[in-house]
Amino acid sequence: MSSQTNTSYIKKMDSYVDENGQLTLRSQDIYVIRKEGTHATLIDYEDYTGPKAVKLEWCYSETDHHFFFQTANGLRPANLTSPALTKVIPWNLSTARCPAGIDKTDLKPGYLLDLRALQMSRLNAPSHTETKIDIILDQSIGKLEPDDLTPRKDDRNIPVTSLKELSEAVEDNLYIVSYKNPLRVRDDNLFYPYHIHYLSKEALDQLTQYDLERGQDRDLNELRHTIVELKLHLHDVEPEKQAAHIQKIVEENDTLTSQSLSRYYKNAGVQIGALNPKDINVDTHSLGAVCMVANLQSFLK
């Protein structure tokens, strides 16, 4: 393995923050602790906004929008309003408006994860050294133009006949709400471009999985120091042994990530969480940083 390949690989592993001190799209990674509690799935930005995902809702400007879950008066259904992680039930799908080309029967009940509630607007965290970072502001959206959808009654509240759906179990299908421009800075009281994408349980199963039962007896402080040492000495390793050395880094980092998720989210019963990588002074030797977490096992039903 060449020195250039090593450098590129390590840079990819440490790409939460770029050379200018700006957060990268890796800061938008999501770790989803699955319902059975033994594994977590890593969903990166391209996974939930790219071709693998189905775009169901968007609002990009005053005239470019399609509301999938919207009710007649412009409000989201009551059970999907406010929580960062909640259930999408059959009633939500029965009243939804699919965009052209989407078959509603392909969509299943699951969980809505609103990354806007977890999004870090403080993209320029304090640091030990003063660095000037150009702040890029997002463009807010003002009054929306009426659409040509057929008006219907105000049905924001779930009818009594469907209330039992709230307590019924659902599969690990995700409806992910995210800002169109996740790395830009926003005011708390304005409305910004966003979209909602759907990832089925089957799609999640194809992504990177972390074994939450791996390394349960490891001391995470010692493990982190081991990873730092392994990385520091990478270029001292004989060329024919570098591939194995990098594999060791990957394995140890996976264990650190798995046990961080298992101990501090699953075992503690934490439902959601977010961490700005800058808050923990991510540098070239820091690994296992969790950016956003959704713990589906935290739902008791």
PDB file of C-alpha atoms in Angstrom:
ATOM      1  CA  MET A   1       0.000   0.000   0.000  1.00  0.00           C
ATOM      2  CA  SER A   2       1.504   3.314  -1.107  1.00  0.00           C
ATOM      3  CA  SER A   3       2.188   6.286   1.153  1.00  0.00           C
ATOM      4  CA  GLN A   4      -0.295   8.318  -0.900  1.00  0.00           C
ATOM      5  CA  THR A   5      -2.975   5.661  -0.373  1.00  0.00           C
ATOM      6  CA  ASN A   6      -2.288   5.690   3.365  1.00  0.00           C
ATOM      7  CA  THR A   7      -2.579   9.479   3.494  1.00  0.00           C
ATOM      8  CA  SER A   8      -5.860   9.451   1.555  1.00  0.00           C
ATOM      9  CA  TYR A   9      -7.286   6.713   3.751  1.00  0.00           C
ATOM     10  CA  ILE A  10      -6.419   8.462   7.004  1.00  0.00           C
ATOM     11  CA  LYS A  11      -7.714  11.781   5.679  1.00  0.00           C
ATOM     12  CA  LYS A  12     -11.032  10.100   4.879  1.00  0.00           C
ATOM     13  CA  MET A  13     -11.205   8.725   8.408  1.00  0.00           C
ATOM     14  CA  ASP A  14     -10.602  12.164   9.905  1.00  0.00           C
ATOM     15  CA  SER A  15     -12.773  14.254   7.608  1.00  0.00           C
ATOM     16  CA  TYR A  16     -15.235  15.700  10.113  1.00  0.00           C
ATOM     17  CA  VAL A  17     -13.343  18.990   9.806  1.00  0.00           C
ATOM     18  CA  ASP A  18     -11.471  20.151   6.686  1.00  0.00           C
ATOM     19  CA  GLU A  19      -8.124  21.922   6.426  1.00  0.00           C
ATOM     20  CA  ASN A  20      -9.875  25.293   6.784  1.00  0.00           C
ATOM     21  CA  GLY A  21     -11.571  24.349  10.034  1.00  0.00           C
ATOM     22  CA  GLN A  22     -15.000  23.950   8.433  1.00  0.00           C
ATOM     23  CA  LEU A  23     -17.247  21.000   9.195  1.00  0.00           C
ATOM     24  CA  THR A  24     -17.656  18.573   6.310  1.00  0.00           C
ATOM     25  CA  LEU A  25     -20.687  16.541   5.274  1.00  0.00           C
ATOM     26  CA  ARG A  26     -19.330  13.692   7.376  1.00  0.00           C
ATOM     27  CA  SER A  27     -20.627  15.700  10.335  1.00  0.00           C
ATOM     28  CA  GLN A  28     -24.095  14.801   9.005  1.00  0.00           C
ATOM     29  CA  ASP A  29     -23.586  11.055   9.483  1.00  0.00           C
ATOM     30  CA  ILE A  30     -26.343   9.246  11.393  1.00  0.00           C
ATOM     31  CA  TYR A  31     -25.884   6.184  13.565  1.00  0.00           C
ATOM     32  CA  VAL A  32     -29.193   4.348  13.955  1.00  0.00           C
ATOM     33  CA  ILE A  33     -29.392   1.823  16.782  1.00  0.00           C
ATOM     34  CA  ARG A  34     -31.719  -0.792  15.393  1.00  0.00           C
ATOM     35  CA  LYS A  35     -34.835  -2.010  17.126  1.00  0.00           C
ATOM     36  CA  GLU A  36     -33.357  -5.371  18.156  1.00  0.00           C
ATOM     37  CA  GLY A  37     -30.516  -3.529  19.911  1.00  0.00           C
ATOM     38  CA  THR A  38     -27.606  -5.660  18.703  1.00  0.00           C
ATOM     39  CA  HIS A  39     -26.491  -3.518  15.781  1.00  0.00           C
ATOM     40  CA  ALA A  40     -26.292   0.094  14.652  1.00  0.00           C
ATOM     41  CA  THR A  41     -26.407   1.232  11.049  1.00  0.00           C
ATOM     42  CA  LEU A  42     -24.249   4.071   9.751  1.00  0.00           C
ATOM     43  CA  ILE A  43     -26.129   6.284   7.283  1.00  0.00           C
ATOM     44  CA  ASP A  44     -23.992   8.907   5.625  1.00  0.00           C
ATOM     45  CA  TYR A  45     -25.234  12.065   3.933  1.00  0.00           C
ATOM     46  CA  GLU A  46     -25.257  10.546   0.443  1.00  0.00           C
ATOM     47  CA  ASP A  47     -27.148   7.499   1.699  1.00  0.00           C
ATOM     48  CA  TYR A  48     -30.137   9.518   2.879  1.00  0.00           C
ATOM     49  CA  THR A  49     -30.180  12.275   0.262  1.00  0.00           C
ATOM     50  CA  GLY A  50     -28.873  10.435  -2.817  1.00  0.00           C
ATOM     51  CA  PRO A  51     -30.255   7.810  -5.236  1.00  0.00           C
ATOM     52  CA  LYS A  52     -30.638   5.186  -2.497  1.00  0.00           C
ATOM     53  CA  ALA A  53     -33.323   7.295  -0.830  1.00  0.00           C
ATOM     54  CA  VAL A  54     -36.808   8.245  -2.048  1.00  0.00           C
ATOM     55  CA  LYS A  55     -37.573  11.981  -1.858  1.00  0.00           C
ATOM     56  CA  LEU A  56     -41.126  12.428  -0.590  1.00  0.00           C
ATOM     57  CA  GLU A  57     -41.302  16.046   0.537  1.00  0.00           C
ATOM     58  CA  TRP A  58     -39.364  19.214  -0.123  1.00  0.00           C
ATOM     59  CA  CYS A  59     -39.581  22.932   0.339  1.00  0.00           C
ATOM     60  CA  TYR A  60     -36.782  24.733  -1.476  1.00  0.00           C
ATOM     61  CA  SER A  61     -38.392  28.115  -2.161  1.00  0.00           C
ATOM     62  CA  GLU A  62     -41.664  30.030  -2.085  1.00  0.00           C
ATOM     63  CA  THR A  63     -42.734  28.304  -5.307  1.00  0.00           C
ATOM     64  CA  ASP A  64     -40.787  25.012  -5.330  1.00  0.00           C
ATOM     65  CA  HIS A  65     -42.299  22.699  -2.746  1.00  0.00           C
ATOM     66  CA  HIS A  66     -44.274  19.504  -2.268  1.00  0.00           C
ATOM     67  CA  PHE A  67     -45.688  18.580   1.125  1.00  0.00           C
ATOM     68  CA  PHE A  68     -46.076  14.840   1.720  1.00  0.00           C
ATOM     69  CA  PHE A  69     -47.385  14.924   5.306  1.00  0.00           C
ATOM     70  CA  GLN A  70     -49.044  18.368   5.207  1.00  0.00           C
ATOM     71  CA  THR A  71     -52.641  18.793   6.371  1.00  0.00           C
ATOM     72  CA  ALA A  72     -55.131  21.232   4.867  1.00  0.00           C
ATOM     73  CA  ASN A  73     -54.241  24.176   7.105  1.00  0.00           C
ATOM     74  CA  GLY A  74     -50.529  23.877   6.417  1.00  0.00           C
ATOM     75  CA  LEU A  75     -49.585  22.120   9.640  1.00  0.00           C
ATOM     76  CA  ARG A  76     -47.955  18.742   9.947  1.00  0.00           C
ATOM     77  CA  PRO A  77     -50.121  16.000  11.555  1.00  0.00           C
ATOM     78  CA  ALA A  78     -50.082  16.322  15.341  1.00  0.00           C
ATOM     79  CA  ASN A  79     -48.124  13.126  15.999  1.00  0.00           C
ATOM     80  CA  LEU A  80     -45.284  14.275  13.706  1.00  0.00           C
ATOM     81  CA  THR A  81     -45.119  17.838  14.995  1.00  0.00           C
ATOM     82  CA  SER A  82     -42.176  18.676  17.277  1.00  0.00           C
ATOM     83  CA  PRO A  83     -40.471  15.348  18.148  1.00  0.00           C
ATOM     84  CA  ALA A  84     -37.047  14.766  16.635  1.00  0.00           C
ATOM     85  CA  LEU A  85     -37.761  11.023  16.565  1.00  0.00           C
ATOM     86  CA  THR A  86     -41.267   9.596  16.422  1.00  0.00           C
ATOM     87  CA  LYS A  87     -43.421   7.000  14.688  1.00  0.00           C
ATOM     88  CA  VAL A  88     -44.902   7.260  11.227  1.00  0.00           C
ATOM     89  CA  ILE A  89     -48.116   5.248  11.481  1.00  0.00           C
ATOM     90  CA  PRO A  90     -50.437   3.830   8.792  1.00  0.00           C
ATOM     91  CA  TRP A  91     -52.812   6.795   9.202  1.00  0.00           C
ATOM     92  CA  ASN A  92     -49.991   9.206   8.323  1.00  0.00           C
ATOM     93  CA  LEU A  93     -49.403   7.327   5.086  1.00  0.00           C
ATOM     94  CA  SER A  94     -53.102   7.044   4.243  1.00  0.00           C
ATOM     95  CA  THR A  95     -53.466  10.840   4.382  1.00  0.00           C
ATOM     96  CA  ALA A  96     -50.133  11.680   2.716  1.00  0.00           C
ATOM     97  CA  ARG A  97     -49.722  13.129  -0.774  1.00  0.00           C
ATOM     98  CA  CYS A  98     -47.138  11.276  -2.857  1.00  0.00           C
ATOM     99  CA  PRO A  99     -45.117  13.180  -5.437  1.00  0.00           C
ATOM    100  CA  ALA A 100     -45.345  12.070  -9.058  1.00  0.00           C
ATOM    101  CA  GLY A 101     -43.740   8.719  -9.765  1.00  0.00           C
ATOM    102  CA  ILE A 102     -43.921   7.423  -6.180  1.00  0.00           C
ATOM    103  CA  ASP A 103     -46.124   4.430  -5.380  1.00  0.00           C
ATOM    104  CA  LYS A 104     -47.549   4.853  -1.877  1.00  0.00           C
ATOM    105  CA  THR A 105     -47.774   1.089  -1.446  1.00  0.00           C
ATOM    106  CA  ASP A 106     -43.956   0.979  -1.468  1.00  0.00           C
ATOM    107  CA  LEU A 107     -43.890   3.069   1.723  1.00  0.00           C
ATOM    108  CA  LYS A 108     -44.273   1.399   5.098  1.00  0.00           C
ATOM    109  CA  PRO A 109     -44.828   2.669   8.657  1.00  0.00           C
ATOM    110  CA  GLY A 110     -41.615   3.442  10.484  1.00  0.00           C
ATOM    111  CA  TYR A 111     -39.876   6.334  12.216  1.00  0.00           C
ATOM    112  CA  LEU A 112     -39.547  10.008  11.342  1.00  0.00           C
ATOM    113  CA  LEU A 113     -36.128  11.413  12.242  1.00  0.00           C
ATOM    114  CA  ASP A 114     -35.983  15.206  12.047  1.00  0.00           C
ATOM    115  CA  LEU A 115     -32.333  16.191  11.743  1.00  0.00           C
ATOM    116  CA  ARG A 116     -33.306  19.859  11.865  1.00  0.00           C
ATOM    117  CA  ALA A 117     -33.933  19.424  15.579  1.00  0.00           C
ATOM    118  CA  LEU A 118     -30.439  17.942  15.951  1.00  0.00           C
ATOM    119  CA  GLN A 119     -28.650  20.229  13.504  1.00  0.00           C
ATOM    120  CA  MET A 120     -25.791  22.208  15.027  1.00  0.00           C
ATOM    121  CA  SER A 121     -26.142  25.880  14.095  1.00  0.00           C
ATOM    122  CA  ARG A 122     -23.009  26.745  16.084  1.00  0.00           C
ATOM    123  CA  LEU A 123     -20.602  25.675  13.385  1.00  0.00           C
ATOM    124  CA  ASN A 124     -17.726  27.758  14.743  1.00  0.00           C
ATOM    125  CA  ALA A 125     -17.058  26.253  18.157  1.00  0.00           C
ATOM    126  CA  PRO A 126     -14.428  27.751  20.486  1.00  0.00           C
ATOM    127  CA  SER A 127     -10.918  26.436  19.982  1.00  0.00           C
ATOM    128  CA  HIS A 128      -7.527  26.773  21.638  1.00  0.00           C
ATOM    129  CA  THR A 129      -6.262  28.825  18.719  1.00  0.00           C
ATOM    130  CA  GLU A 130      -8.056  31.679  17.021  1.00  0.00           C
ATOM    131  CA  THR A 131      -8.909  30.843  13.414  1.00  0.00           C
ATOM    132  CA  LYS A 132     -10.969  32.996  11.089  1.00  0.00           C
ATOM    133  CA  ILE A 133     -13.730  30.962   9.460  1.00  0.00           C
ATOM    134  CA  ASP A 134     -16.040  32.427   6.853  1.00  0.00           C
ATOM    135  CA  ILE A 135     -19.634  31.875   7.949  1.00  0.00           C
ATOM    136  CA  ILE A 136     -22.047  30.992   5.157  1.00  0.00           C
ATOM    137  CA  LEU A 137     -25.663  31.887   5.938  1.00  0.00           C
ATOM    138  CA  ASP A 138     -28.561  29.806   4.666  1.00  0.00           C
ATOM    139  CA  GLN A 139     -31.279  31.554   2.663  1.00  0.00           C
ATOM    140  CA  SER A 140     -34.570  31.577   4.551  1.00  0.00           C
ATOM    141  CA  ILE A 141     -37.978  31.100   2.927  1.00  0.00           C
ATOM    142  CA  GLY A 142     -40.736  33.637   3.396  1.00  0.00           C
ATOM    143  CA  LYS A 143     -44.456  33.286   2.663  1.00  0.00           C
ATOM    144  CA  LEU A 144     -45.223  30.217   0.562  1.00  0.00           C
ATOM    145  CA  GLU A 145     -47.322  30.451  -2.571  1.00  0.00           C
ATOM    146  CA  PRO A 146     -50.542  28.365  -2.533  1.00  0.00           C
ATOM    147  CA  ASP A 147     -50.280  25.067  -4.350  1.00  0.00           C
ATOM    148  CA  ASP A 148     -52.846  23.488  -6.647  1.00  0.00           C
ATOM    149  CA  LEU A 149     -53.626  20.556  -4.385  1.00  0.00           C
ATOM    150  CA  THR A 150     -57.268  19.796  -3.718  1.00  0.00           C
ATOM    151  CA  PRO A 151     -58.311  21.388  -0.395  1.00  0.00           C
ATOM    152  CA  ARG A 152     -59.431  18.990   2.291  1.00  0.00           C
ATOM    153  CA  LYS A 153     -60.624  19.158   5.850  1.00  0.00           C
ATOM    154  CA  ASP A 154     -58.285  20.057   8.689  1.00  0.00           C
ATOM    155  CA  ASP A 155     -57.265  16.570   9.838  1.00  0.00           C
ATOM    156  CA  ARG A 156     -54.145  17.312  11.827  1.00  0.00           C
ATOM    157  CA  ASN A 157     -55.334  15.139  14.739  1.00  0.00           C
ATOM    158  CA  ILE A 158     -55.468  11.371  14.488  1.00  0.00           C
ATOM    159  CA  PRO A 159     -59.046  10.021  14.441  1.00  0.00           C
ATOM    160  CA  VAL A 160     -60.100   7.870  17.357  1.00  0.00           C
ATOM    161  CA  THR A 161     -60.310   4.799  15.125  1.00  0.00           C
ATOM    162  CA  SER A 162     -56.561   5.061  14.367  1.00  0.00           C
ATOM    163  CA  LEU A 163     -55.221   5.881  17.841  1.00  0.00           C
ATOM    164  CA  LYS A 164     -54.229   2.267  18.499  1.00  0.00           C
ATOM    165  CA  GLU A 165     -51.629   2.609  15.732  1.00  0.00           C
ATOM    166  CA  LEU A 166     -49.557   4.859  17.975  1.00  0.00           C
ATOM    167  CA  SER A 167     -48.825   1.966  20.337  1.00  0.00           C
ATOM    168  CA  GLU A 168     -48.258  -0.698  17.701  1.00  0.00           C
ATOM    169  CA  ALA A 169     -44.752  -1.792  16.731  1.00  0.00           C
ATOM    170  CA  VAL A 170     -43.287  -0.568  13.441  1.00  0.00           C
ATOM    171  CA  GLU A 171     -40.311  -1.732  11.378  1.00  0.00           C
ATOM    172  CA  ASP A 172     -36.995   0.104  10.926  1.00  0.00           C
ATOM    173  CA  ASN A 173     -38.155   2.194   7.948  1.00  0.00           C
ATOM    174  CA  LEU A 174     -36.903   5.774   8.178  1.00  0.00           C
ATOM    175  CA  TYR A 175     -38.373   9.097   7.053  1.00  0.00           C
ATOM    176  CA  ILE A 176     -35.429  11.493   7.395  1.00  0.00           C
ATOM    177  CA  VAL A 177     -36.005  15.248   7.501  1.00  0.00           C
ATOM    178  CA  SER A 178     -32.897  17.291   6.734  1.00  0.00           C
ATOM    179  CA  TYR A 179     -31.904  20.766   5.677  1.00  0.00           C
ATOM    180  CA  LYS A 180     -31.061  21.155   2.010  1.00  0.00           C
ATOM    181  CA  ASN A 181     -27.940  23.097   3.047  1.00  0.00           C
ATOM    182  CA  PRO A 182     -26.921  21.356   6.298  1.00  0.00           C
ATOM    183  CA  LEU A 183     -23.587  23.124   6.811  1.00  0.00           C
ATOM    184  CA  ARG A 184     -24.895  26.661   6.567  1.00  0.00           C
ATOM    185  CA  VAL A 185     -25.775  28.804   9.569  1.00  0.00           C
ATOM    186  CA  ARG A 186     -29.400  29.644  10.400  1.00  0.00           C
ATOM    187  CA  ASP A 187     -31.427  31.746  12.791  1.00  0.00           C
ATOM    188  CA  ASP A 188     -33.697  29.866  15.165  1.00  0.00           C
ATOM    189  CA  ASN A 189     -36.856  31.791  14.249  1.00  0.00           C
ATOM    190  CA  LEU A 190     -36.770  31.520  10.450  1.00  0.00           C
ATOM    191  CA  PHE A 191     -37.815  28.786   8.003  1.00  0.00           C
ATOM    192  CA  TYR A 192     -35.196  27.190   5.753  1.00  0.00           C
ATOM    193  CA  PRO A 193     -35.110  24.815   2.758  1.00  0.00           C
ATOM    194  CA  TYR A 194     -35.492  21.162   3.737  1.00  0.00           C
ATOM    195  CA  HIS A 195     -36.518  17.805   2.353  1.00  0.00           C
ATOM    196  CA  ILE A 196     -37.742  14.395   3.552  1.00  0.00           C
ATOM    197  CA  HIS A 197     -36.290  11.148   2.229  1.00  0.00           C
ATOM    198  CA  TYR A 198     -37.412   7.563   2.812  1.00  0.00           C
ATOM    199  CA  LEU A 199     -35.050   4.665   3.505  1.00  0.00           C
ATOM    200  CA  SER A 200     -36.616   1.244   3.894  1.00  0.00           C
ATOM    201  CA  LYS A 201     -35.474  -1.386   6.372  1.00  0.00           C
ATOM    202  CA  GLU A 202     -34.089  -3.353   3.428  1.00  0.00           C
ATOM    203  CA  ALA A 203     -32.037  -0.331   2.335  1.00  0.00           C
ATOM    204  CA  LEU A 204     -30.684   0.105   5.869  1.00  0.00           C
ATOM    205  CA  ASP A 205     -29.640  -3.546   5.921  1.00  0.00           C
ATOM    206  CA  GLN A 206     -27.321  -2.889   2.965  1.00  0.00           C
ATOM    207  CA  LEU A 207     -25.344  -0.156   4.766  1.00  0.00           C
ATOM    208  CA  THR A 208     -22.429  -0.369   7.215  1.00  0.00           C
ATOM    209  CA  GLN A 209     -23.386  -2.202  10.395  1.00  0.00           C
ATOM    210  CA  TYR A 210     -21.741  -1.917  13.828  1.00  0.00           C
ATOM    211  CA  ASP A 211     -21.865  -4.835  16.258  1.00  0.00           C
ATOM    212  CA  LEU A 212     -22.943  -3.321  19.594  1.00  0.00           C
ATOM    213  CA  GLU A 213     -21.949  -6.470  21.467  1.00  0.00           C
ATOM    214  CA  ARG A 214     -18.326  -6.256  20.322  1.00  0.00           C
ATOM    215  CA  GLY A 215     -15.727  -5.102  22.841  1.00  0.00           C
ATOM    216  CA  GLN A 216     -18.042  -4.931  25.834  1.00  0.00           C
ATOM    217  CA  ASP A 217     -15.114  -5.395  28.255  1.00  0.00           C
ATOM    218  CA  ARG A 218     -12.828  -2.775  26.681  1.00  0.00           C
ATOM    219  CA  ASP A 219     -11.781   0.403  28.495  1.00  0.00           C
ATOM    220  CA  LEU A 220     -12.628   3.169  26.029  1.00  0.00           C
ATOM    221  CA  ASN A 221      -9.966   5.560  27.327  1.00  0.00           C
ATOM    222  CA  GLU A 222      -7.290   2.925  26.772  1.00  0.00           C
ATOM    223  CA  LEU A 223      -8.807   2.037  23.406  1.00  0.00           C
ATOM    224  CA  ARG A 224      -8.687   5.623  22.211  1.00  0.00           C
ATOM    225  CA  HIS A 225      -5.029   5.931  23.226  1.00  0.00           C
ATOM    226  CA  THR A 226      -4.287   2.696  21.343  1.00  0.00           C
ATOM    227  CA  ILE A 227      -5.853   4.134  18.187  1.00  0.00           C
ATOM    228  CA  VAL A 228      -3.822   7.339  18.539  1.00  0.00           C
ATOM    229  CA  GLU A 229      -0.598   5.358  18.857  1.00  0.00           C
ATOM    230  CA  LEU A 230      -1.438   3.125  15.921  1.00  0.00           C
ATOM    231  CA  LYS A 231      -2.030   6.136  13.711  1.00  0.00           C
ATOM    232  CA  LEU A 232       1.052   7.976  14.866  1.00  0.00           C
ATOM    233  CA  HIS A 233       3.263   5.037  13.925  1.00  0.00           C
ATOM    234  CA  LEU A 234       1.586   4.162  10.637  1.00  0.00           C
ATOM    235  CA  HIS A 235       4.388   5.626   8.518  1.00  0.00           C
ATOM    236  CA  ASP A 236       7.007   3.756  10.555  1.00  0.00           C
ATOM    237  CA  VAL A 237       5.537   0.400   9.573  1.00  0.00           C
ATOM    238  CA  GLU A 238       7.218  -1.591   6.798  1.00  0.00           C
ATOM    239  CA  PRO A 239       5.317  -1.216   3.501  1.00  0.00           C
ATOM    240  CA  GLU A 240       4.307  -4.880   3.352  1.00  0.00           C
ATOM    241  CA  LYS A 241       2.766  -4.621   6.834  1.00  0.00           C
ATOM    242  CA  GLN A 242       0.916  -1.320   6.393  1.00  0.00           C
ATOM    243  CA  ALA A 243      -2.300  -2.898   5.099  1.00  0.00           C
ATOM    244  CA  ALA A 244      -2.564  -5.039   8.232  1.00  0.00           C
ATOM    245  CA  HIS A 245      -1.715  -2.006  10.396  1.00  0.00           C
ATOM    246  CA  ILE A 246      -4.509   0.044   8.821  1.00  0.00           C
ATOM    247  CA  GLN A 247      -6.918  -2.869   9.249  1.00  0.00           C
ATOM    248  CA  LYS A 248      -6.058  -2.895  12.944  1.00  0.00           C
ATOM    249  CA  ILE A 249      -6.867   0.838  13.149  1.00  0.00           C
ATOM    250  CA  VAL A 250     -10.206   0.214  11.446  1.00  0.00           C
ATOM    251  CA  GLU A 251     -11.096  -2.642  13.794  1.00  0.00           C
ATOM    252  CA  GLU A 252     -10.185  -0.712  16.917  1.00  0.00           C
ATOM    253  CA  ASN A 253     -12.056   2.349  15.697  1.00  0.00           C
ATOM    254  CA  ASP A 254     -15.137   0.237  14.957  1.00  0.00           C
ATOM    255  CA  THR A 255     -14.998  -1.120  18.502  1.00  0.00           C
ATOM    256  CA  LEU A 256     -14.723   2.392  19.927  1.00  0.00           C
ATOM    257  CA  THR A 257     -17.701   3.551  17.881  1.00  0.00           C
ATOM    258  CA  SER A 258     -19.771   0.458  18.692  1.00  0.00           C
ATOM    259  CA  GLN A 259     -19.213   0.667  22.427  1.00  0.00           C
ATOM    260  CA  SER A 260     -19.754   4.436  22.539  1.00  0.00           C
ATOM    261  CA  LEU A 261     -23.151   3.861  20.933  1.00  0.00           C
ATOM    262  CA  SER A 262     -23.936   0.848  23.091  1.00  0.00           C
ATOM    263  CA  ARG A 263     -22.969   2.344  26.453  1.00  0.00           C
ATOM    264  CA  TYR A 264     -23.978   5.985  26.134  1.00  0.00           C
ATOM    265  CA  TYR A 265     -27.112   5.622  24.016  1.00  0.00           C
ATOM    266  CA  LYS A 266     -28.589   2.102  23.982  1.00  0.00           C
ATOM    267  CA  ASN A 267     -27.771   1.084  27.563  1.00  0.00           C
ATOM    268  CA  ALA A 268     -28.599   4.526  28.943  1.00  0.00           C
ATOM    269  CA  GLY A 269     -31.920   4.585  27.079  1.00  0.00           C
ATOM    270  CA  VAL A 270     -31.094   7.817  25.238  1.00  0.00           C
ATOM    271  CA  GLN A 271     -33.448   8.259  22.301  1.00  0.00           C
ATOM    272  CA  ILE A 272     -31.579  10.802  20.186  1.00  0.00           C
ATOM    273  CA  GLY A 273     -28.392  12.817  20.379  1.00  0.00           C
ATOM    274  CA  ALA A 274     -26.116  15.090  18.406  1.00  0.00           C
ATOM    275  CA  LEU A 275     -22.525  16.136  18.807  1.00  0.00           C
ATOM    276  CA  ASN A 276     -20.694  18.843  16.947  1.00  0.00           C
ATOM    277  CA  PRO A 277     -17.273  17.270  16.247  1.00  0.00           C
ATOM    278  CA  LYS A 278     -15.674  20.614  17.102  1.00  0.00           C
ATOM    279  CA  ASP A 279     -17.027  20.334  20.632  1.00  0.00           C
ATOM    280  CA  ILE A 280     -14.587  17.503  21.275  1.00  0.00           C
ATOM    281  CA  ASN A 281     -11.650  19.129  19.473  1.00  0.00           C
ATOM    282  CA  VAL A 282     -11.535  16.628  16.621  1.00  0.00           C
ATOM    283  CA  ASP A 283      -8.011  16.527  15.225  1.00  0.00           C
ATOM    284  CA  THR A 284      -5.949  14.149  13.136  1.00  0.00           C
ATOM    285  CA  HIS A 285      -5.857  11.568  15.911  1.00  0.00           C
ATOM    286  CA  SER A 286      -9.497  11.568  17.060  1.00  0.00           C
ATOM    287  CA  LEU A 287     -11.755   8.755  15.935  1.00  0.00           C
ATOM    288  CA  GLY A 288     -15.112   7.315  16.872  1.00  0.00           C
ATOM    289  CA  ALA A 289     -16.796  10.709  17.062  1.00  0.00           C
ATOM    290  CA  VAL A 290     -20.570  10.317  16.944  1.00  0.00           C
ATOM    291  CA  CYS A 291     -22.390  13.075  15.073  1.00  0.00           C
ATOM    292  CA  MET A 292     -26.088  12.185  15.205  1.00  0.00           C
ATOM    293  CA  VAL A 293     -27.723   9.175  16.831  1.00  0.00           C
ATOM    294  CA  ALA A 294     -31.230   7.720  16.736  1.00  0.00           C
ATOM    295  CA  ASN A 295     -31.973   4.878  19.138  1.00  0.00           C
ATOM    296  CA  LEU A 296     -34.976   2.970  17.783  1.00  0.00           C
ATOM    297  CA  GLN A 297     -34.794   0.518  20.674  1.00  0.00           C
ATOM    298  CA  SER A 298     -35.810   3.352  23.003  1.00  0.00           C
ATOM    299  CA  PHE A 299     -39.404   2.951  21.782  1.00  0.00           C
ATOM    300  CA  LEU A 300     -41.023   0.573  24.235  1.00  0.00           C
ATOM    301  CA  LYS A 301     -43.757  -0.465  21.833  1.00  0.00           C
TER     302      LYS A 301
END
